[in-house]
mmCIF file of C-alpha atoms in Angstrom:
data_model
loop_
_atom_site.group_PDB
_atom_site.id
_atom_site.type_symbol
_atom_site.label_atom_id
_atom_site.label_comp_id
_atom_site.label_asym_id
_atom_site.label_seq_id
_atom_site.Cartn_x
_atom_site.Cartn_y
_atom_site.Cartn_z
ATOM 1 C CA UNK A 1 0.034 0.005 0.009
ATOM 2 C CA UNK A 2 2.832 2.408 0.898
ATOM 3 C CA UNK A 3 4.595 1.636 -2.402
ATOM 4 C CA UNK A 4 1.311 2.209 -4.355
ATOM 5 C CA UNK A 5 0.827 5.552 -2.506
ATOM 6 C CA UNK A 6 4.426 6.567 -3.344
ATOM 7 C CA UNK A 7 3.989 5.641 -7.009
ATOM 8 C CA UNK A 8 0.889 7.726 -7.165
ATOM 9 C CA UNK A 9 2.796 10.650 -5.629
ATOM 10 C CA UNK A 10 5.566 10.204 -8.127
ATOM 11 C CA UNK A 11 3.000 10.339 -10.904
ATOM 12 C CA UNK A 12 1.667 13.622 -9.614
ATOM 13 C CA UNK A 13 5.161 15.109 -9.283
ATOM 14 C CA UNK A 14 6.048 13.783 -12.756
ATOM 15 C CA UNK A 15 3.017 15.480 -14.260
ATOM 16 C CA UNK A 16 3.790 18.713 -12.339
ATOM 17 C CA UNK A 17 7.334 18.748 -13.693
ATOM 18 C CA UNK A 18 6.134 18.337 -17.263
ATOM 19 C CA UNK A 19 3.530 20.996 -16.856
ATOM 20 C CA UNK A 20 6.377 23.346 -15.831
ATOM 21 C CA UNK A 21 8.319 22.292 -18.936
ATOM 22 C CA UNK A 22 5.303 23.358 -20.993
ATOM 23 C CA UNK A 23 5.076 26.642 -19.086
ATOM 24 C CA UNK A 24 8.825 27.234 -19.501
ATOM 25 C CA UNK A 25 8.506 26.947 -23.327
ATOM 26 C CA UNK A 26 5.477 29.142 -23.362
ATOM 27 C CA UNK A 27 7.185 31.895 -21.326
ATOM 28 C CA UNK A 28 10.816 31.881 -22.328
ATOM 29 C CA UNK A 29 10.475 32.380 -26.139
ATOM 30 C CA UNK A 30 7.696 34.994 -25.766
ATOM 31 C CA UNK A 31 8.745 37.033 -22.737
ATOM 32 C CA UNK A 32 12.417 36.107 -22.415
ATOM 33 C CA UNK A 33 12.254 37.102 -18.802
ATOM 34 C CA UNK A 34 15.164 35.769 -16.760
ATOM 35 C CA UNK A 35 13.362 36.178 -13.454
ATOM 36 C CA UNK A 36 10.334 34.099 -14.457
ATOM 37 C CA UNK A 37 12.326 31.365 -16.262
ATOM 38 C CA UNK A 38 14.820 31.233 -13.359
ATOM 39 C CA UNK A 39 11.971 30.643 -10.923
ATOM 40 C CA UNK A 40 10.464 27.936 -13.160
ATOM 41 C CA UNK A 41 14.018 26.407 -13.448
ATOM 42 C CA UNK A 42 14.359 26.161 -9.665
ATOM 43 C CA UNK A 43 10.871 24.870 -8.909
ATOM 44 C CA UNK A 44 11.257 22.236 -11.683
ATOM 45 C CA UNK A 45 14.510 20.919 -10.237
ATOM 46 C CA UNK A 46 13.033 20.776 -6.666
ATOM 47 C CA UNK A 47 9.998 18.732 -7.915
ATOM 48 C CA UNK A 48 12.287 16.390 -9.889
ATOM 49 C CA UNK A 49 14.484 15.980 -6.721
ATOM 50 C CA UNK A 50 11.328 15.066 -4.739
ATOM 51 C CA UNK A 51 10.878 12.072 -6.999
ATOM 52 C CA UNK A 52 14.495 11.075 -6.516
ATOM 53 C CA UNK A 53 14.304 11.435 -2.765
ATOM 54 C CA UNK A 54 11.500 8.880 -2.704
ATOM 55 C CA UNK A 55 14.128 6.211 -3.444
ATOM 56 C CA UNK A 56 16.838 7.431 -1.088
ATOM 57 C CA UNK A 57 15.933 4.695 1.472
ATOM 58 C CA UNK A 58 16.886 2.155 -1.232
ATOM 59 C CA UNK A 59 20.412 3.460 -1.528
ATOM 60 C CA UNK A 60 23.021 0.690 -1.469
ATOM 61 C CA UNK A 61 26.599 0.996 -0.331
ATOM 62 C CA UNK A 62 27.687 1.419 -3.985
ATOM 63 C CA UNK A 63 25.180 4.358 -4.368
ATOM 64 C CA UNK A 64 26.422 5.978 -1.232
ATOM 65 C CA UNK A 65 30.005 5.627 -2.326
ATOM 66 C CA UNK A 66 29.318 7.152 -5.786
ATOM 67 C CA UNK A 67 27.430 10.099 -4.258
ATOM 68 C CA UNK A 68 30.173 10.707 -1.678
ATOM 69 C CA UNK A 69 32.918 10.513 -4.306
ATOM 70 C CA UNK A 70 31.227 12.979 -6.617
ATOM 71 C CA UNK A 71 30.175 15.268 -3.741
ATOM 72 C CA UNK A 72 33.688 15.313 -2.423
ATOM 73 C CA UNK A 73 35.019 16.128 -5.906
ATOM 74 C CA UNK A 74 32.663 19.030 -6.217
ATOM 75 C CA UNK A 75 33.300 20.199 -2.652
ATOM 76 C CA UNK A 76 37.023 20.262 -3.247
ATOM 77 C CA UNK A 77 36.384 22.265 -6.412
ATOM 78 C CA UNK A 78 34.305 24.882 -4.568
ATOM 79 C CA UNK A 79 36.747 25.183 -1.678
ATOM 80 C CA UNK A 80 39.760 25.583 -3.998
ATOM 81 C CA UNK A 81 37.922 28.330 -5.850
ATOM 82 C CA UNK A 82 36.918 30.051 -2.597
ATOM 83 C CA UNK A 83 33.201 29.691 -3.435
ATOM 84 C CA UNK A 84 32.047 27.282 -0.750
ATOM 85 C CA UNK A 85 29.216 29.544 0.386
ATOM 86 C CA UNK A 86 27.940 30.589 -3.041
ATOM 87 C CA UNK A 87 24.253 29.550 -3.037
ATOM 88 C CA UNK A 88 23.910 29.620 -6.819
ATOM 89 C CA UNK A 89 26.904 27.380 -7.245
ATOM 90 C CA UNK A 90 25.437 24.909 -4.747
ATOM 91 C CA UNK A 91 22.096 24.905 -6.544
ATOM 92 C CA UNK A 92 23.852 23.961 -9.831
ATOM 93 C CA UNK A 93 25.816 21.241 -7.933
ATOM 94 C CA UNK A 94 22.659 19.813 -6.352
ATOM 95 C CA UNK A 95 20.847 19.842 -9.723
ATOM 96 C CA UNK A 96 23.713 17.854 -11.282
ATOM 97 C CA UNK A 97 23.877 15.428 -8.378
ATOM 98 C CA UNK A 98 20.071 14.941 -8.589
ATOM 99 C CA UNK A 99 20.325 14.089 -12.297
ATOM 100 C CA UNK A 100 23.023 11.447 -11.542
ATOM 101 C CA UNK A 101 21.018 9.926 -8.670
ATOM 102 C CA UNK A 102 17.811 9.910 -10.703
ATOM 103 C CA UNK A 103 19.498 8.064 -13.537
ATOM 104 C CA UNK A 104 21.015 5.616 -11.058
ATOM 105 C CA UNK A 105 17.573 4.909 -9.468
ATOM 106 C CA UNK A 106 15.579 5.093 -12.699
ATOM 107 C CA UNK A 107 15.155 1.350 -12.664
ATOM 108 C CA UNK A 108 13.248 1.655 -9.345
ATOM 109 C CA UNK A 109 11.212 4.815 -10.013
ATOM 110 C CA UNK A 110 7.864 3.762 -11.475
ATOM 111 C CA UNK A 111 5.480 5.848 -13.590
ATOM 112 C CA UNK A 112 2.034 4.672 -14.647
ATOM 113 C CA UNK A 113 0.580 4.158 -18.097
ATOM 114 C CA UNK A 114 -1.546 7.273 -17.543
ATOM 115 C CA UNK A 115 1.685 9.232 -16.929
ATOM 116 C CA UNK A 116 3.140 8.093 -20.261
ATOM 117 C CA UNK A 117 -0.075 9.160 -21.978
ATOM 118 C CA UNK A 118 0.162 12.565 -20.274
ATOM 119 C CA UNK A 119 3.784 12.860 -21.377
ATOM 120 C CA UNK A 120 2.756 12.124 -25.016
ATOM 121 C CA UNK A 121 0.176 14.847 -25.018
ATOM 122 C CA UNK A 122 2.585 17.299 -23.488
ATOM 123 C CA UNK A 123 4.918 16.505 -26.439
ATOM 124 C CA UNK A 124 2.049 17.143 -28.838
ATOM 125 C CA UNK A 125 1.286 20.470 -27.135
ATOM 126 C CA UNK A 126 4.970 21.489 -27.270
ATOM 127 C CA UNK A 127 5.153 20.685 -30.952
ATOM 128 C CA UNK A 128 2.024 22.658 -31.655
ATOM 129 C CA UNK A 129 3.368 25.557 -29.642
ATOM 130 C CA UNK A 130 6.500 25.707 -31.708
ATOM 131 C CA UNK A 131 4.537 25.589 -34.927
ATOM 132 C CA UNK A 132 2.501 28.577 -33.632
ATOM 133 C CA UNK A 133 5.816 30.362 -32.950
ATOM 134 C CA UNK A 134 6.719 29.952 -36.627
ATOM 135 C CA UNK A 135 3.532 31.724 -37.755
ATOM 136 C CA UNK A 136 3.852 34.165 -34.930
ATOM 137 C CA UNK A 137 7.255 35.429 -36.089
ATOM 138 C CA UNK A 138 9.200 34.019 -33.121
ATOM 139 C CA UNK A 139 11.037 31.193 -34.913
ATOM 140 C CA UNK A 140 13.790 33.510 -36.289
ATOM 141 C CA UNK A 141 13.858 35.788 -33.241
ATOM 142 C CA UNK A 142 16.879 36.130 -30.944
ATOM 143 C CA UNK A 143 17.269 38.247 -27.847
ATOM 144 C CA UNK A 144 20.911 39.049 -26.793
ATOM 145 C CA UNK A 145 21.646 41.410 -23.916
ATOM 146 C CA UNK A 146 18.241 42.992 -24.311
ATOM 147 C CA UNK A 147 18.696 43.492 -28.035
ATOM 148 C CA UNK A 148 16.233 41.748 -30.406
ATOM 149 C CA UNK A 149 17.316 40.671 -33.815
ATOM 150 C CA UNK A 150 16.409 38.094 -36.442
ATOM 151 C CA UNK A 151 18.477 35.447 -38.197
ATOM 152 C CA UNK A 152 18.013 33.023 -41.140
ATOM 153 C CA UNK A 153 17.794 29.889 -39.005
ATOM 154 C CA UNK A 154 15.325 28.883 -36.301
ATOM 155 C CA UNK A 155 16.176 29.896 -32.754
ATOM 156 C CA UNK A 156 12.722 30.414 -31.203
ATOM 157 C CA UNK A 157 14.170 33.088 -28.969
ATOM 158 C CA UNK A 158 16.038 30.494 -26.914
ATOM 159 C CA UNK A 159 19.738 30.839 -26.066
ATOM 160 C CA UNK A 160 20.942 29.787 -29.562
ATOM 161 C CA UNK A 161 19.911 27.584 -32.465
ATOM 162 C CA UNK A 162 21.725 24.534 -30.984
ATOM 163 C CA UNK A 163 19.590 24.731 -27.835
ATOM 164 C CA UNK A 164 16.475 25.047 -30.019
ATOM 165 C CA UNK A 165 17.604 21.994 -31.992
ATOM 166 C CA UNK A 166 18.237 19.947 -28.840
ATOM 167 C CA UNK A 167 14.704 20.533 -27.445
ATOM 168 C CA UNK A 168 13.071 20.016 -30.844
ATOM 169 C CA UNK A 169 14.946 16.716 -31.071
ATOM 170 C CA UNK A 170 13.693 15.861 -27.509
ATOM 171 C CA UNK A 171 10.046 16.521 -28.645
ATOM 172 C CA UNK A 172 10.729 14.385 -31.699
ATOM 173 C CA UNK A 173 11.915 11.518 -29.463
ATOM 174 C CA UNK A 174 8.840 11.679 -27.299
ATOM 175 C CA UNK A 175 6.604 11.368 -30.353
ATOM 176 C CA UNK A 176 8.741 8.651 -31.920
ATOM 177 C CA UNK A 177 8.556 6.524 -28.753
ATOM 178 C CA UNK A 178 4.792 6.540 -29.089
ATOM 179 C CA UNK A 179 4.665 6.094 -32.867
ATOM 180 C CA UNK A 180 4.320 2.284 -32.889
ATOM 181 C CA UNK A 181 1.935 2.209 -30.003
ATOM 182 C CA UNK A 182 -0.705 4.757 -30.961
ATOM 183 C CA UNK A 183 -2.362 3.433 -34.081
ATOM 184 C CA UNK A 184 -5.345 5.839 -33.729
ATOM 185 C CA UNK A 185 -2.899 8.808 -33.730
ATOM 186 C CA UNK A 186 -0.655 7.417 -36.477
ATOM 187 C CA UNK A 187 -1.503 10.080 -39.033
ATOM 188 C CA UNK A 188 -1.192 12.790 -36.348
ATOM 189 C CA UNK A 189 2.233 11.409 -35.360
ATOM 190 C CA UNK A 190 3.454 11.432 -38.979
ATOM 191 C CA UNK A 191 2.530 15.117 -39.262
ATOM 192 C CA UNK A 192 4.162 15.895 -35.889
ATOM 193 C CA UNK A 193 7.418 14.047 -36.732
ATOM 194 C CA UNK A 194 7.588 15.679 -40.139
ATOM 195 C CA UNK A 195 6.991 19.119 -38.625
ATOM 196 C CA UNK A 196 9.676 18.572 -35.951
ATOM 197 C CA UNK A 197 12.153 17.182 -38.530
ATOM 198 C CA UNK A 198 11.622 20.332 -40.627
ATOM 199 C CA UNK A 199 12.122 22.614 -37.651
ATOM 200 C CA UNK A 200 15.270 20.749 -36.566
ATOM 201 C CA UNK A 201 16.613 21.130 -40.103
ATOM 202 C CA UNK A 202 15.858 24.848 -40.018
ATOM 203 C CA UNK A 203 17.862 25.347 -36.793
ATOM 204 C CA UNK A 204 20.968 24.173 -38.791
ATOM 205 C CA UNK A 205 22.100 22.450 -35.580
ATOM 206 C CA UNK A 206 24.160 19.764 -37.244
ATOM 207 C CA UNK A 207 24.564 17.395 -34.271
ATOM 208 C CA UNK A 208 20.779 17.503 -33.750
ATOM 209 C CA UNK A 209 20.129 16.774 -37.364
ATOM 210 C CA UNK A 210 22.551 13.828 -37.202
ATOM 211 C CA UNK A 211 20.950 12.590 -33.981
ATOM 212 C CA UNK A 212 17.449 12.771 -35.526
ATOM 213 C CA UNK A 213 18.453 10.744 -38.619
ATOM 214 C CA UNK A 214 20.388 8.266 -36.421
ATOM 215 C CA UNK A 215 17.522 7.753 -33.965
ATOM 216 C CA UNK A 216 14.901 7.390 -36.650
ATOM 217 C CA UNK A 217 16.978 4.791 -38.514
ATOM 218 C CA UNK A 218 17.824 2.871 -35.362
ATOM 219 C CA UNK A 219 14.222 2.835 -34.190
ATOM 220 C CA UNK A 220 13.170 1.270 -37.522
ATOM 221 C CA UNK A 221 15.673 -1.579 -37.269
ATOM 222 C CA UNK A 222 15.805 -1.947 -33.458
ATOM 223 C CA UNK A 223 12.397 -0.780 -32.345
ATOM 224 C CA UNK A 224 11.550 -4.264 -31.148
ATOM 225 C CA UNK A 225 14.929 -5.784 -30.283
ATOM 226 C CA UNK A 226 18.152 -4.896 -28.468
ATOM 227 C CA UNK A 227 20.786 -2.784 -30.193
ATOM 228 C CA UNK A 228 24.079 -4.561 -30.900
ATOM 229 C CA UNK A 229 26.754 -3.784 -28.295
ATOM 230 C CA UNK A 230 29.134 -2.533 -31.021
ATOM 231 C CA UNK A 231 26.666 0.177 -31.961
ATOM 232 C CA UNK A 232 26.032 1.085 -28.290
ATOM 233 C CA UNK A 233 29.722 1.426 -27.496
ATOM 234 C CA UNK A 234 30.463 3.372 -30.663
ATOM 235 C CA UNK A 235 27.807 5.896 -29.684
ATOM 236 C CA UNK A 236 29.160 6.152 -26.085
ATOM 237 C CA UNK A 237 32.748 6.666 -27.294
ATOM 238 C CA UNK A 238 31.860 9.113 -30.056
ATOM 239 C CA UNK A 239 31.630 12.428 -28.031
ATOM 240 C CA UNK A 240 35.091 11.876 -26.538
ATOM 241 C CA UNK A 241 36.608 10.873 -29.863
ATOM 242 C CA UNK A 242 34.928 13.908 -31.435
ATOM 243 C CA UNK A 243 36.979 16.364 -29.379
ATOM 244 C CA UNK A 244 40.318 14.873 -30.438
ATOM 245 C CA UNK A 245 39.292 14.395 -34.074
ATOM 246 C CA UNK A 246 37.859 17.915 -34.313
ATOM 247 C CA UNK A 247 40.965 19.540 -32.861
ATOM 248 C CA UNK A 248 43.289 17.350 -35.003
ATOM 249 C CA UNK A 249 41.442 18.222 -38.225
ATOM 250 C CA UNK A 250 41.528 21.906 -37.352
ATOM 251 C CA UNK A 251 45.241 21.888 -36.601
ATOM 252 C CA UNK A 252 46.111 19.736 -39.657
ATOM 253 C CA UNK A 253 45.151 22.200 -42.389
ATOM 254 C CA UNK A 254 41.435 21.246 -42.836
ATOM 255 C CA UNK A 255 40.090 24.551 -41.552
ATOM 256 C CA UNK A 256 38.048 25.279 -44.688
ATOM 257 C CA UNK A 257 35.919 22.157 -44.747
ATOM 258 C CA UNK A 258 32.236 23.149 -45.235
ATOM 259 C CA UNK A 259 29.049 21.185 -44.589
ATOM 260 C CA UNK A 260 26.258 22.765 -46.505
ATOM 261 C CA UNK A 261 26.836 26.525 -46.324
ATOM 262 C CA UNK A 262 28.395 26.382 -42.856
ATOM 263 C CA UNK A 263 32.069 25.833 -42.102
ATOM 264 C CA UNK A 264 32.669 22.644 -40.134
ATOM 265 C CA UNK A 265 34.849 24.602 -37.705
ATOM 266 C CA UNK A 266 32.348 27.096 -36.311
ATOM 267 C CA UNK A 267 34.415 28.147 -33.347
ATOM 268 C CA UNK A 268 34.092 25.017 -31.157
ATOM 269 C CA UNK A 269 37.782 24.455 -31.418
ATOM 270 C CA UNK A 270 38.306 27.707 -29.512
ATOM 271 C CA UNK A 271 35.653 26.767 -27.007
ATOM 272 C CA UNK A 272 37.221 23.353 -26.426
ATOM 273 C CA UNK A 273 40.610 24.925 -25.762
ATOM 274 C CA UNK A 274 39.160 27.679 -23.604
ATOM 275 C CA UNK A 275 37.531 25.125 -21.283
ATOM 276 C CA UNK A 276 40.505 22.872 -21.217
ATOM 277 C CA UNK A 277 42.554 25.886 -20.050
ATOM 278 C CA UNK A 278 40.423 26.099 -16.929
ATOM 279 C CA UNK A 279 42.150 22.958 -15.766
ATOM 280 C CA UNK A 280 45.463 24.305 -14.577
ATOM 281 C CA UNK A 281 46.619 22.106 -11.697
ATOM 282 C CA UNK A 282 46.847 18.326 -10.953
ATOM 283 C CA UNK A 283 44.144 18.830 -8.295
ATOM 284 C CA UNK A 284 41.813 20.287 -10.924
ATOM 285 C CA UNK A 285 42.575 17.359 -13.284
ATOM 286 C CA UNK A 286 41.323 15.048 -10.580
ATOM 287 C CA UNK A 287 38.441 17.152 -9.185
ATOM 288 C CA UNK A 288 37.664 19.783 -11.805
ATOM 289 C CA UNK A 289 37.166 23.520 -11.513
ATOM 290 C CA UNK A 290 33.498 23.807 -10.597
ATOM 291 C CA UNK A 291 34.127 27.268 -9.064
ATOM 292 C CA UNK A 292 34.893 28.903 -12.409
ATOM 293 C CA UNK A 293 33.115 26.548 -14.816
ATOM 294 C CA UNK A 294 30.011 25.482 -12.794
ATOM 295 C CA UNK A 295 28.543 23.136 -15.352
ATOM 296 C CA UNK A 296 28.813 25.647 -18.144
ATOM 297 C CA UNK A 297 28.145 24.441 -21.641
ATOM 298 C CA UNK A 298 31.516 23.529 -23.128
ATOM 299 C CA UNK A 299 29.825 22.375 -26.405
ATOM 300 C CA UNK A 300 30.707 18.824 -25.530
ATOM 301 C CA UNK A 301 29.149 16.634 -22.808
ATOM 302 C CA UNK A 302 32.197 14.781 -21.459
ATOM 303 C CA UNK A 303 34.314 17.925 -21.671
ATOM 304 C CA UNK A 304 31.783 20.012 -19.728
ATOM 305 C CA UNK A 305 31.455 17.384 -17.020
ATOM 306 C CA UNK A 306 35.229 16.881 -16.805
ATOM 307 C CA UNK A 307 35.898 20.616 -16.440
ATOM 308 C CA UNK A 308 33.409 20.862 -13.555
ATOM 309 C CA UNK A 309 34.063 17.618 -11.758
ATOM 310 C CA UNK A 310 37.470 16.337 -13.016
ATOM 311 C CA UNK A 311 38.429 12.829 -13.844
ATOM 312 C CA UNK A 312 36.907 11.516 -10.627
ATOM 313 C CA UNK A 313 33.509 13.099 -11.171
ATOM 314 C CA UNK A 314 33.411 12.422 -14.927
ATOM 315 C CA UNK A 315 34.226 8.727 -14.416
ATOM 316 C CA UNK A 316 31.593 8.490 -11.695
ATOM 317 C CA UNK A 317 28.891 10.120 -13.821
ATOM 318 C CA UNK A 318 29.564 8.066 -16.924
ATOM 319 C CA UNK A 319 29.845 4.854 -14.953
ATOM 320 C CA UNK A 320 26.223 5.331 -13.805
ATOM 321 C CA UNK A 321 25.070 6.676 -17.150
ATOM 322 C CA UNK A 322 26.603 3.811 -19.205
ATOM 323 C CA UNK A 323 25.567 1.143 -16.794
ATOM 324 C CA UNK A 324 21.935 2.160 -17.032
ATOM 325 C CA UNK A 325 21.993 2.361 -20.814
ATOM 326 C CA UNK A 326 23.520 -1.140 -21.098
ATOM 327 C CA UNK A 327 20.952 -2.493 -18.590
ATOM 328 C CA UNK A 328 18.073 -0.882 -20.417
ATOM 329 C CA UNK A 329 19.223 -2.180 -23.762
ATOM 330 C CA UNK A 330 19.827 -5.673 -22.377
ATOM 331 C CA UNK A 331 16.468 -6.094 -20.621
ATOM 332 C CA UNK A 332 14.199 -4.007 -22.866
ATOM 333 C CA UNK A 333 10.894 -5.906 -23.250
ATOM 334 C CA UNK A 334 8.656 -3.445 -25.066
ATOM 335 C CA UNK A 335 8.848 -1.059 -27.989
ATOM 336 C CA UNK A 336 8.747 1.870 -25.478
ATOM 337 C CA UNK A 337 11.961 0.541 -23.890
ATOM 338 C CA UNK A 338 13.732 -0.126 -27.202
ATOM 339 C CA UNK A 339 12.961 3.195 -28.817
ATOM 340 C CA UNK A 340 13.791 5.075 -25.592
ATOM 341 C CA UNK A 341 17.237 3.511 -25.644
ATOM 342 C CA UNK A 342 17.752 4.703 -29.239
ATOM 343 C CA UNK A 343 16.721 8.194 -28.161
ATOM 344 C CA UNK A 344 19.213 8.218 -25.276
ATOM 345 C CA UNK A 345 22.018 7.096 -27.674
ATOM 346 C CA UNK A 346 20.932 9.883 -30.011
ATOM 347 C CA UNK A 347 21.357 12.372 -27.202
ATOM 348 C CA UNK A 348 24.818 10.906 -26.511
ATOM 349 C CA UNK A 349 25.806 11.581 -30.127
ATOM 350 C CA UNK A 350 24.285 15.028 -29.959
ATOM 351 C CA UNK A 351 26.393 15.883 -26.873
ATOM 352 C CA UNK A 352 29.513 15.763 -29.018
ATOM 353 C CA UNK A 353 28.628 19.337 -30.032
ATOM 354 C CA UNK A 354 26.430 20.612 -27.171
ATOM 355 C CA UNK A 355 26.450 19.728 -23.488
ATOM 356 C CA UNK A 356 23.565 21.469 -21.861
ATOM 357 C CA UNK A 357 21.163 18.547 -21.735
ATOM 358 C CA UNK A 358 23.468 16.507 -19.491
ATOM 359 C CA UNK A 359 24.362 19.152 -16.911
ATOM 360 C CA UNK A 360 21.386 18.886 -14.575
ATOM 361 C CA UNK A 361 19.559 22.067 -15.527
ATOM 362 C CA UNK A 362 15.949 22.703 -16.423
ATOM 363 C CA UNK A 363 14.180 21.906 -18.717
ATOM 364 C CA UNK A 364 16.935 19.497 -19.846
ATOM 365 C CA UNK A 365 16.852 17.160 -16.882
ATOM 366 C CA UNK A 366 13.152 16.149 -17.183
ATOM 367 C CA UNK A 367 13.830 14.974 -20.732
ATOM 368 C CA UNK A 368 16.880 12.830 -19.838
ATOM 369 C CA UNK A 369 15.204 11.451 -16.630
ATOM 370 C CA UNK A 370 12.034 10.586 -18.517
ATOM 371 C CA UNK A 371 13.859 8.802 -21.286
ATOM 372 C CA UNK A 372 15.618 6.623 -18.690
ATOM 373 C CA UNK A 373 12.295 5.948 -17.006
ATOM 374 C CA UNK A 374 10.800 4.911 -20.371
ATOM 375 C CA UNK A 375 13.871 2.772 -21.196
ATOM 376 C CA UNK A 376 13.902 0.938 -17.891
ATOM 377 C CA UNK A 377 10.178 0.823 -17.079
ATOM 378 C CA UNK A 378 8.028 -2.310 -17.202
ATOM 379 C CA UNK A 379 5.627 -1.559 -20.051
ATOM 380 C CA UNK A 380 5.419 -5.119 -21.423
ATOM 381 C CA UNK A 381 1.828 -5.403 -20.373
ATOM 382 C CA UNK A 382 0.995 -1.770 -20.890
ATOM 383 C CA UNK A 383 1.174 -1.492 -24.670
ATOM 384 C CA UNK A 384 -1.027 1.339 -25.822
ATOM 385 C CA UNK A 385 -2.229 0.076 -29.209
ATOM 386 C CA UNK A 386 -5.825 0.554 -28.159
ATOM 387 C CA UNK A 387 -5.469 4.177 -27.073
#
């Protein structure tokens, strides 16, 4: 009875978090008010943390060790930077730790069939909202330091076109997960997926375009069976290999390579080197420089996490992350599980060029957390063909 009550509570919190995600995307592109979006950001993280806390009593020794190791790494980083009592830094740290712990416990956190239906309709609403933004003149709008201007690609008045591409890809994944299951909405889903694919293309966010093509292809071939380990590990290694390959190509005389009408080297090589230069001492190699970096977007997932948490924190995070992906892929029993795994791998590929979705912030965390819940949940008897 207590477990049932807790699951119902988690469902309510889950729905509240996703309602906030919808509110965030209604407010941020239209008002671009940092105070309002900042408040939504903090409330969303707190609600997500409340779901995580429900499983704290199930922490094993391994879980405690991982949390202590990562917490110690971040604490050392804050102390060494003289920012131990900076509240904003601690909120970012807690948000990141919550994301890690949520992923670690995602095999134990249960959401109901009704919650997955709710999530689907939130994704439909988000897609419709962004279509409205196109006709409302917001798609090409950008606000920088209070100055409004317009560009050729879609930004939707978010931080940049890459961020827009990431969230459009996330909406795409939520619809894709439900594509096989909802026969009554099949025509609607085709329209939604086509609309989202068009919007992703218009952002010109190349890693998001690649992730969309990759996920769609993989879901066709592996929507009902486990993905081969070789593909899984190639995806997991890709973001790290991308840094070295990108810098090597840039420094080897290939600076003028173009993909479409955009140069391959769009400035990320400078960003990569800038963030690597934040790591100045052996202590920072081990524990990172969270005081100066504080989970900033280094345009690469592993690099951003390494700069904030060092080798110790980065290894801890990816140990949990990779373990859960492999477990989900191995024990997937429904199309929801299988397609959710392909979506997570698509996000891994996407983080080769953008890191924000993995850094514990809002609204990124609800997407990553939900994909792990869908990948690890028991939906074998809850197929939704009849809905």
